[in-house]
CSV table of C-alpha atoms and ligand atoms in Angstrom, one decimal:
chain,number,residue,atom,x,y,z
A,1,MET,CA,-21.5,9.5,25.1
A,2,SER,CA,-23.0,8.0,22.0
A,3,GLU,CA,-22.3,9.1,18.5
A,4,SER,CA,-24.9,9.2,15.8
A,5,PRO,CA,-25.1,6.0,14.0
A,6,ARG,CA,-24.4,8.1,10.6
A,7,ARG,CA,-21.5,10.1,9.7
A,8,ARG,CA,-19.1,8.3,12.1
A,9,GLU,CA,-15.2,9.2,11.9
A,10,PRO,CA,-13.1,6.1,10.8
A,11,ILE,CA,-11.8,4.5,14.0
A,12,PRO,CA,-8.2,4.8,14.0
A,13,VAL,CA,-6.3,1.7,14.4
A,14,THR,CA,-2.7,1.5,16.2
A,15,VAL,CA,-0.8,-1.9,15.5
A,16,ILE,CA,1.4,-2.7,18.0
A,17,THR,CA,4.2,-5.2,17.1
A,18,GLY,CA,7.7,-6.2,18.4
A,19,PHE,CA,9.7,-9.4,18.8
A,20,LEU,CA,9.0,-11.9,21.8
A,21,GLY,CA,9.3,-10.2,24.8
A,22,ALA,CA,9.9,-6.8,23.7
A,23,GLY,CA,7.8,-5.3,26.0
A,24,LYS,CA,4.5,-5.1,23.9
A,25,THR,CA,2.2,-6.2,26.8
A,26,THR,CA,3.7,-4.1,29.2
A,27,LEU,CA,3.3,-0.9,27.3
A,28,LEU,CA,-0.2,-1.9,26.3
A,29,ASN,CA,-0.8,-2.0,30.1
A,30,ARG,CA,0.4,1.3,30.4
A,31,LEU,CA,-1.6,2.6,27.4
A,32,LEU,CA,-4.5,1.3,29.0
A,33,GLU,CA,-4.3,3.5,31.8
A,34,ALA,CA,-4.2,6.4,29.5
A,35,PRO,CA,-7.3,8.8,29.0
A,36,GLU,CA,-6.5,8.6,25.3
A,37,MET,CA,-7.4,4.8,25.5
A,38,ARG,CA,-10.8,5.3,27.1
A,39,ASP,CA,-13.4,3.8,24.9
A,40,ALA,CA,-11.0,2.0,23.1
A,41,ALA,CA,-10.7,-1.8,22.1
A,42,VAL,CA,-7.5,-4.0,22.1
A,43,ILE,CA,-7.4,-7.1,20.3
A,44,ILE,CA,-4.7,-9.7,21.3
A,45,ASN,CA,-4.2,-12.5,19.6
A,46,GLU,CA,-3.4,-14.8,22.3
A,47,PHE,CA,-3.1,-14.7,25.8
A,48,GLY,CA,0.2,-15.1,27.2
A,49,GLU,CA,1.3,-16.9,30.5
A,50,ILE,CA,2.0,-13.8,32.0
A,51,GLY,CA,-0.8,-11.9,33.8
A,52,LEU,CA,-2.9,-10.3,31.5
A,53,ASP,CA,-6.3,-10.8,33.6
A,54,HIS,CA,-5.9,-7.5,34.8
A,55,LEU,CA,-6.0,-6.1,31.4
A,56,PHE,CA,-9.2,-7.7,31.2
A,57,VAL,CA,-10.4,-6.0,34.0
A,58,SER,CA,-9.1,-2.4,33.1
A,59,ALA,CA,-10.4,-2.2,29.8
A,60,ALA,CA,-14.0,-1.6,29.1
A,61,ASP,CA,-16.3,-4.4,29.4
A,62,ASP,CA,-16.2,-6.1,25.8
A,63,GLY,CA,-13.4,-4.1,24.8
A,64,ILE,CA,-10.8,-7.0,24.6
A,65,VAL,CA,-11.1,-9.9,22.0
A,66,GLU,CA,-9.0,-12.9,22.2
A,67,LEU,CA,-8.2,-14.2,18.7
A,68,SER,CA,-7.3,-17.6,20.5
A,69,SER,CA,-5.7,-19.8,18.1
A,70,GLY,CA,-2.3,-19.1,16.3
A,71,CYS,CA,-0.9,-16.1,14.8
A,72,LEU,CA,-3.2,-13.3,14.0
A,73,CYS,CA,-1.0,-12.5,10.8
A,74,CYS,CA,-1.9,-15.8,9.0
A,75,THR,CA,-4.0,-18.5,10.5
A,76,ILE,CA,-7.0,-16.7,11.8
A,77,ARG,CA,-6.8,-13.5,9.7
A,78,GLY,CA,-10.2,-13.9,8.7
A,79,ASP,CA,-11.1,-13.7,12.2
A,80,LEU,CA,-9.6,-10.3,12.3
A,81,VAL,CA,-12.4,-9.5,9.7
A,82,THR,CA,-15.1,-11.0,11.8
A,83,THR,CA,-13.8,-9.3,14.6
A,84,LEU,CA,-13.7,-5.7,13.2
A,85,GLU,CA,-16.9,-6.3,11.5
A,86,GLY,CA,-18.5,-7.3,15.0
A,87,PHE,CA,-17.2,-4.0,16.4
A,88,LEU,CA,-19.0,-2.1,13.8
A,89,ARG,CA,-22.3,-4.3,14.1
A,90,ARG,CA,-22.4,-3.5,17.7
A,91,LEU,CA,-21.5,0.1,17.4
A,92,ASP,CA,-24.2,0.3,14.7
A,93,ASN,CA,-27.0,-1.6,16.7
A,94,GLY,CA,-26.3,0.5,19.7
A,95,ARG,CA,-24.7,-2.2,21.8
A,96,LEU,CA,-21.7,-0.7,21.9
A,97,ASP,CA,-21.7,3.0,22.5
A,98,THR,CA,-18.4,4.2,21.5
A,99,LEU,CA,-15.1,2.9,19.9
A,100,SER,CA,-12.8,5.6,20.0
A,101,ARG,CA,-9.7,3.6,18.7
A,102,LEU,CA,-8.7,0.1,18.2
A,103,VAL,CA,-5.1,-1.3,19.3
A,104,ILE,CA,-4.1,-4.5,17.8
A,105,GLU,CA,-1.0,-6.3,19.3
A,106,THR,CA,0.6,-8.8,17.2
A,107,THR,CA,2.6,-12.0,18.5
A,108,GLY,CA,6.1,-11.7,18.6
A,109,LEU,CA,6.8,-13.2,15.1
A,110,ALA,CA,4.2,-11.6,13.1
A,111,ASP,CA,4.7,-9.7,10.0
A,112,PRO,CA,2.5,-6.9,10.5
A,113,ALA,CA,1.8,-6.1,6.9
A,114,PRO,CA,-1.3,-8.8,6.8
A,115,VAL,CA,-2.9,-7.0,9.5
A,116,LEU,CA,-2.3,-3.5,7.8
A,117,GLN,CA,-3.7,-5.1,4.6
A,118,THR,CA,-6.8,-6.6,6.2
A,119,ILE,CA,-8.2,-3.0,6.7
A,120,MET,CA,-6.7,-1.6,3.7
A,121,ALA,CA,-8.0,-4.2,1.3
A,122,HIS,CA,-11.7,-4.6,2.7
A,123,PRO,CA,-14.0,-2.4,0.9
A,124,TYR,CA,-16.4,-1.9,4.0
A,125,LEU,CA,-13.7,-1.9,6.8
A,126,VAL,CA,-11.4,0.9,4.9
A,127,MET,CA,-14.2,2.9,5.1
A,128,ARG,CA,-14.8,2.7,8.9
A,129,TYR,CA,-11.4,2.0,10.3
A,130,ARG,CA,-8.2,3.9,9.4
A,131,LEU,CA,-4.9,2.8,10.0
A,132,ASP,CA,-3.2,5.2,12.4
A,133,GLY,CA,0.2,3.6,12.7
A,134,VAL,CA,2.5,0.8,13.4
A,135,VAL,CA,4.3,1.0,16.7
A,136,THR,CA,7.3,-1.4,17.0
A,137,LEU,CA,8.9,-2.3,20.3
A,138,VAL,CA,12.6,-3.3,20.2
A,139,ASP,CA,14.2,-4.7,23.5
A,140,ALA,CA,17.9,-2.7,24.1
A,141,VAL,CA,19.3,-6.0,25.7
A,142,ASN,CA,18.3,-8.6,22.8
A,143,GLY,CA,17.4,-6.3,20.1
A,144,SER,CA,20.5,-6.3,18.0
A,145,SER,CA,21.0,-9.9,17.9
A,146,THR,CA,17.1,-10.4,17.4
A,147,LEU,CA,17.7,-8.2,14.3
A,148,ASP,CA,20.6,-10.4,13.3
A,149,GLU,CA,18.9,-13.5,13.5
A,150,HIS,CA,15.4,-12.7,12.4
A,151,PRO,CA,14.2,-11.1,9.4
A,152,GLU,CA,10.9,-10.6,10.7
A,153,ALA,CA,12.2,-8.4,13.3
A,154,VAL,CA,14.1,-6.3,10.7
A,155,LYS,CA,11.0,-6.0,8.7
A,156,GLN,CA,9.1,-5.1,12.0
A,157,ALA,CA,11.3,-2.2,12.8
A,158,ALA,CA,11.3,-1.0,9.1
A,159,VAL,CA,7.8,-0.4,8.6
A,160,ALA,CA,7.0,1.2,12.0
A,161,ASP,CA,5.9,4.6,12.4
A,162,ARG,CA,7.1,4.9,16.0
A,163,ILE,CA,9.7,2.4,17.6
A,164,VAL,CA,9.6,2.1,21.3
A,165,LEU,CA,13.2,1.1,22.9
A,166,THR,CA,12.7,-1.0,25.9
A,167,LYS,CA,14.9,-2.3,28.7
A,168,THR,CA,17.3,0.4,28.5
A,169,ASP,CA,16.8,0.8,32.6
A,170,LEU,CA,18.8,-2.4,32.7
A,171,PRO,CA,23.0,-1.8,32.4
A,172,LYS,CA,23.4,-4.3,29.3
A,173,GLY,CA,20.4,-2.6,27.6
A,174,ALA,CA,21.8,1.0,28.4
A,175,ALA,CA,25.3,0.1,27.3
A,176,ARG,CA,23.9,-1.4,24.0
A,177,ALA,CA,21.2,1.2,23.4
A,178,PRO,CA,23.1,3.8,21.3
A,179,ALA,CA,24.6,1.3,18.6
A,180,LEU,CA,20.8,-0.2,18.6
A,181,VAL,CA,19.7,3.2,17.8
A,182,ALA,CA,22.0,4.0,15.1
A,183,ARG,CA,21.1,0.8,13.5
A,184,LEU,CA,17.1,1.2,13.8
A,185,HIS,CA,17.7,4.7,12.6
A,186,ALA,CA,19.4,3.2,9.6
A,187,LEU,CA,16.7,1.1,9.1
A,188,ASN,CA,14.0,3.2,9.4
A,189,PRO,CA,14.9,7.1,9.2
A,190,ALA,CA,11.6,8.3,9.4
A,191,ALA,CA,10.3,6.6,12.6
A,192,PRO,CA,11.3,8.4,15.8
A,193,VAL,CA,12.9,6.2,18.5
A,194,LEU,CA,11.4,6.6,22.0
A,195,VAL,CA,12.8,5.5,24.9
A,196,ALA,CA,10.5,3.6,27.1
A,197,ALA,CA,12.3,4.3,30.2
A,198,ASP,CA,12.6,7.9,29.8
A,199,GLY,CA,8.7,7.7,29.7
A,200,ALA,CA,8.7,8.8,26.1
A,201,ALA,CA,6.5,6.1,25.0
A,202,VAL,CA,3.3,8.1,25.9
A,203,PRO,CA,0.0,7.5,24.0
A,204,ALA,CA,0.2,11.6,22.6
A,205,VAL,CA,3.3,10.3,20.7
A,206,LEU,CA,2.3,7.0,19.7
A,207,LEU,CA,-1.3,7.4,19.1
A,208,GLY,CA,-1.8,9.7,16.2
A,209,ALA,CA,0.9,8.7,14.0
A,210,GLY,CA,-1.4,8.7,10.9
A,211,LEU,CA,-2.2,10.8,8.2
A,212,TRP,CA,-5.2,12.6,9.9
A,213,ASN,CA,-5.0,14.7,12.9
A,214,ALA,CA,-8.0,14.0,14.9
A,215,ALA,CA,-7.9,17.3,17.0
A,216,THR,CA,-7.8,19.6,13.5
A,217,LYS,CA,-9.4,17.2,11.2
A,218,THR,CA,-6.9,18.2,8.6
A,219,ALA,CA,-4.5,15.7,6.8
A,220,ASP,CA,-0.6,16.0,8.6
A,221,VAL,CA,1.0,14.9,5.5
A,222,ARG,CA,4.6,16.4,6.3
A,223,GLU,CA,4.6,14.8,9.5
A,224,TRP,CA,3.0,11.2,8.4
A,225,LEU,CA,5.4,11.3,5.2
A,226,ALA,CA,8.5,12.4,7.1
A,227,ALA,CA,10.1,12.6,3.3
A,228,GLU,CA,12.9,14.9,4.9
A,229,ALA,CA,13.9,12.1,7.0
A,230,TYR,CA,14.8,9.9,3.9
A,231,GLU,CA,16.3,12.8,2.2
A,232,ALA,CA,18.5,13.4,5.3
A,233,GLY,CA,19.0,9.7,5.5
A,234,ALA,CA,21.0,7.7,8.0
A,235,GLY,CA,24.2,9.3,6.8
A,236,HIS,CA,24.8,7.4,3.7
A,237,ASP,CA,23.3,9.8,0.9
A,238,HIS,CA,26.0,9.7,-1.6
A,239,HIS,CA,24.0,10.6,-4.6
A,240,GLY,CA,21.8,13.3,-3.3
A,241,HIS,CA,18.7,11.4,-3.8
A,242,GLY,CA,17.6,10.8,-0.2
A,243,HIS,CA,18.7,7.6,0.7
A,244,GLY,CA,18.0,6.3,4.0
A,245,HIS,CA,20.2,3.4,3.6
A,246,HIS,CA,21.8,1.6,1.1
A,247,ASP,CA,25.2,0.6,0.2
A,248,HIS,CA,26.7,-2.6,1.2
A,249,GLY,CA,29.9,-2.5,3.2
A,250,HIS,CA,32.2,-0.6,5.0
A,251,GLU,CA,29.9,2.3,6.5
A,252,HIS,CA,27.9,-0.2,8.5
A,253,ASP,CA,30.8,-1.4,10.5
A,254,HIS,CA,31.3,2.1,12.0
A,255,ALA,CA,27.8,1.6,13.3
A,256,HIS,CA,27.7,-1.9,14.5
A,257,PRO,CA,31.4,-2.8,15.3
A,258,ALA,CA,30.0,-5.8,17.1
A,259,HIS,CA,28.3,-7.5,14.2
A,260,ASP,CA,29.1,-9.1,10.8
A,261,VAL,CA,27.7,-7.5,7.9
A,262,ASN,CA,24.2,-7.0,8.9
A,263,ARG,CA,22.8,-9.0,5.9
A,264,HIS,CA,18.9,-8.6,7.0
A,265,ASP,CA,19.4,-4.8,7.5
A,266,ASP,CA,21.0,-5.0,4.0
A,267,ARG,CA,18.2,-6.1,2.0
A,268,ILE,CA,15.8,-3.1,3.6
A,269,ARG,CA,16.0,0.3,1.7
A,270,ALA,CA,14.4,3.3,2.9
A,271,PHE,CA,14.3,6.1,0.3
A,272,SER,CA,12.1,9.0,-1.3
A,273,LEU,CA,11.5,10.3,-4.6
A,274,SER,CA,10.2,13.6,-5.5
A,275,THR,CA,9.5,15.7,-8.9
A,276,ASP,CA,7.9,19.1,-9.3
A,277,ARG,CA,5.9,17.7,-12.4
A,278,ALA,CA,2.7,16.6,-12.2
A,279,VAL,CA,1.7,13.1,-13.4
A,280,GLY,CA,-1.6,12.0,-15.2
A,281,ALA,CA,-3.7,9.8,-13.3
A,282,GLY,CA,-3.4,7.0,-15.5
A,283,THR,CA,0.1,7.3,-15.5
A,284,LEU,CA,0.3,7.0,-12.0
A,285,GLU,CA,-2.0,4.1,-11.8
A,286,MET,CA,0.2,2.1,-14.3
A,287,PHE,CA,3.3,3.1,-12.5
A,288,LEU,CA,1.9,1.6,-9.0
A,289,ASP,CA,0.1,-1.5,-10.9
A,290,LEU,CA,3.5,-2.3,-12.5
A,291,LEU,CA,5.4,-1.8,-9.3
A,292,ARG,CA,3.0,-3.6,-7.5
A,293,SER,CA,2.2,-6.8,-9.7
A,294,ALA,CA,5.8,-7.4,-10.2
A,295,HIS,CA,7.5,-6.3,-6.9
A,296,GLY,CA,4.5,-6.2,-4.4
A,297,PRO,CA,5.9,-8.5,-1.8
A,298,LYS,CA,9.1,-6.3,-1.7
A,299,LEU,CA,7.1,-3.1,-1.1
A,300,LEU,CA,7.1,-3.3,2.8
A,301,ARG,CA,5.6,0.4,2.8
A,302,VAL,CA,5.1,2.9,0.5
A,303,LYS,CA,3.5,6.5,1.1
A,304,GLY,CA,3.1,9.4,-1.0
A,305,ILE,CA,1.4,12.7,-2.0
A,306,VAL,CA,1.1,13.0,-5.6
A,307,LYS,CA,0.4,16.0,-8.0
A,308,LEU,CA,-2.0,14.9,-10.6
A,309,SER,CA,-2.0,16.7,-13.8
A,310,GLU,CA,-5.8,16.6,-14.1
A,311,ASP,CA,-6.1,18.7,-11.1
A,312,PRO,CA,-2.9,19.7,-9.6
A,313,ASP,CA,-4.3,21.7,-6.6
A,314,ARG,CA,-5.8,18.7,-5.1
A,315,PRO,CA,-3.4,16.3,-4.5
A,316,VAL,CA,-3.6,12.4,-4.0
A,317,VAL,CA,-2.5,10.7,-0.7
A,318,LEU,CA,-1.3,7.1,-1.5
A,319,HIS,CA,-0.6,4.5,1.2
A,320,GLY,CA,0.6,1.0,0.4
A,321,VAL,CA,1.6,-2.1,2.2
A,322,GLN,CA,3.1,-4.5,-0.1
A,323,ASP,CA,0.8,-5.3,-2.9
A,324,VAL,CA,-2.3,-3.9,-1.3
A,325,PHE,CA,-2.8,0.1,-1.5
A,326,HIS,CA,-5.4,1.8,0.5
A,327,PRO,CA,-7.8,3.6,-2.0
A,328,PRO,CA,-6.2,6.8,-2.9
A,329,VAL,CA,-7.4,9.7,-0.7
A,330,ARG,CA,-7.8,12.9,-2.6
A,331,LEU,CA,-7.1,16.2,-0.6
A,332,ALA,CA,-9.2,19.4,-0.9
A,333,ALA,CA,-5.9,21.4,-1.0
A,334,TRP,CA,-2.1,20.8,-0.7
A,335,PRO,CA,-1.5,21.0,3.0
A,336,ASP,CA,1.6,23.5,2.9
A,337,GLU,CA,3.6,25.4,0.5
A,338,ASP,CA,5.6,22.4,-0.7
A,339,ARG,CA,3.7,21.3,-3.8
A,340,ARG,CA,5.9,18.7,-4.8
A,341,THR,CA,5.0,14.8,-5.7
A,342,ARG,CA,6.6,13.2,-3.0
A,343,LEU,CA,6.9,9.2,-2.6
A,344,VAL,CA,8.8,7.4,0.4
A,345,PHE,CA,9.5,3.6,0.2
A,346,ILE,CA,10.7,1.1,2.4
A,347,THR,CA,11.7,-2.0,0.5
A,348,ARG,CA,13.2,-5.3,0.7
A,349,ASP,CA,15.4,-6.8,-2.0
A,350,LEU,CA,14.3,-4.1,-4.5
A,351,PRO,CA,17.1,-1.4,-5.0
A,352,GLU,CA,16.4,2.2,-4.9
A,353,GLY,CA,17.8,2.4,-8.4
A,354,PHE,CA,15.1,0.4,-9.9
A,355,VAL,CA,12.1,2.2,-8.3
A,356,ARG,CA,13.6,5.5,-9.5
A,357,ARG,CA,14.4,4.6,-13.0
A,358,MET,CA,10.8,3.5,-13.1
A,359,PHE,CA,9.4,6.7,-11.5
A,360,ASP,CA,11.5,8.7,-13.6
A,361,ALA,CA,10.1,7.2,-16.7
A,362,PHE,CA,6.8,7.6,-15.9
A,363,ALA,CA,7.3,11.1,-14.7
A,364,SER,CA,8.9,11.7,-17.7
A,365,THR,CA,11.9,13.3,-16.0
A,366,PRO,CA,14.9,13.1,-18.6
A,367,ALA,CA,17.1,10.4,-17.4
A,368,THR,CA,19.7,8.8,-19.7
A,369,ASP,CA,19.4,5.1,-20.8
A,370,THR,CA,15.8,5.2,-19.7
A,371,PRO,CA,12.7,4.5,-21.9
A,372,ASP,CA,9.9,6.8,-21.7
A,373,ALA,CA,6.4,5.8,-20.2
A,374,ALA,CA,5.0,4.8,-23.2
A,375,ALA,CA,7.7,2.3,-24.2
A,376,LEU,CA,7.4,0.6,-20.4
A,377,ILE,CA,3.6,0.2,-20.8
A,378,ASP,CA,3.9,-1.1,-24.2
A,379,ASN,CA,6.7,-3.7,-23.2
A,380,PRO,CA,7.4,-3.5,-19.3
A,381,LEU,CA,9.9,-6.2,-19.7
A,382,ALA,CA,12.0,-3.6,-21.5
A,383,ILE,CA,13.0,-2.3,-18.0
A,384,THR,CA,16.3,-3.4,-17.0
A,385,GLY,CA,16.0,-5.9,-13.9
A,386,PHE,CA,12.3,-6.0,-14.5
A,387,SER,CA,11.1,-9.5,-13.3
A,388,GLY,CA,7.8,-9.4,-14.1
A,389,ARG,CA,5.1,-12.1,-14.6
A,390,ALA,CA,6.0,-13.9,-17.8
B,401,GTP,N1,13.5,-3.9,33.0
B,401,GTP,C1,12.7,-4.0,32.0
B,401,GTP,N2,11.8,-4.8,31.8
B,401,GTP,C2,11.0,-4.8,30.7
B,401,GTP,C3,10.4,-3.7,30.1
B,401,GTP,N3,9.6,-3.7,29.4
B,401,GTP,C4,9.2,-5.1,29.3
B,401,GTP,N4,9.8,-5.5,30.3
B,401,GTP,C5,10.0,-7.2,30.9
B,401,GTP,O1,10.2,-8.0,29.8
B,401,GTP,C6,9.3,-8.9,30.1
B,401,GTP,C7,8.4,-9.3,28.6
B,401,GTP,O2,7.8,-8.1,28.6
B,401,GTP,P1,6.2,-8.3,28.2
B,401,GTP,O3,5.6,-6.9,28.0
B,401,GTP,O4,5.6,-9.4,28.5
B,401,GTP,O5,6.7,-8.6,26.3
B,401,GTP,P2,5.9,-8.9,25.1
B,401,GTP,O6,6.6,-8.1,24.0
B,401,GTP,O7,4.4,-8.8,25.3
B,401,GTP,O8,6.0,-10.6,25.2
B,401,GTP,P3,5.4,-11.6,24.1
B,401,GTP,O9,4.0,-11.5,24.5
B,401,GTP,O10,6.1,-13.0,24.6
B,401,GTP,O11,6.0,-11.6,22.9
B,401,GTP,C8,8.2,-9.1,31.1
B,401,GTP,O12,9.1,-9.4,32.2
B,401,GTP,C9,8.4,-7.3,31.5
B,401,GTP,O13,8.2,-7.2,32.6
B,401,GTP,C10,11.4,-2.5,30.4
B,401,GTP,O14,11.5,-1.5,29.7
B,401,GTP,N5,12.4,-2.5,31.3
């Protein structure tokens, strides 16, 4: 089935990540058998010693690309762009009939952010590909100690759209799973935790995590944003603001009695902000610019739907990974009756209160001790805690 070379739908991209040995290749092998993966391509940044040869065989002829040197996230990032462009070229010149989907498996140590940014920040790739979701695998046997020891693993779990828990079929995994699930939920309240051994990690759930529902061709904002999950939080909602995870200290010990304070986890915050008020497009841009330029690396993931005062009936969808934001997408209408601006943040080393104060100032929500938006713009250093470029 070949597509028309014009008016192609953007190709959904799923990024599979997870710590070393978490089960990425095993899952990928299973996924490749699914009908949803027909005409899909897989990019693996390195071939492990374990038998990937049959992957080669079971996938479409030239669907698998090995990026051979080092880590996809850093050393060969240029190659990822080249590979993604190469697929488009082959599609456009008819050497490749169809590319229904792309799955990128990162190495265990990789930070998924640069992979997401490669697509979001590229003026052409962002038109032809769309990020569908980040799937993070966590091994139930070693997951907890991996999270304790490796901040990258915490980050992988925090930015996931879906978390897959592997190795619960092993006795140790089964025993450790409940505490681990609680911890993952605290880190990332919006991502469903799917237990691989239960057969829950199926393509229908793993793929299709993005904003666009391919079947209905509409924006599935509610599910994508999952703002309610942040509002419900992980049981730490003391201020009624929707905290996924905040205060240091005692509460954590209940969930993770076997651990010391989970320092890496404590650096992560997941929270949502919302307002009924419309904001001006310029104000929104300034808010994001300010946040991004001063704190970009701390914004692990930002998603949102925003009511603009210029055109309140057509909301804008935002999606950012660190300092890189997808070009805002304007929806033709609000997807449902909830017409509030809603933003969800997953941050590292950036307190919720700071973002909230800044947001409130820009949204002109009355708040004590907060300069108004004009004052912030005139003098960004006026914001308490702001550590911008001098
Ligand atoms: N018992 C059990 N073993 C699993 C499961 N998932 C993966 N494994 C095993 O764990 C080992 C590592 O799995 P891989 O799929 O290679 O993990 P990976 O994340 O691709 O590993 P790296 O490429 O090294 O990062 C293999 O021996 C798998 O057979 C699971 O759910 N249960």
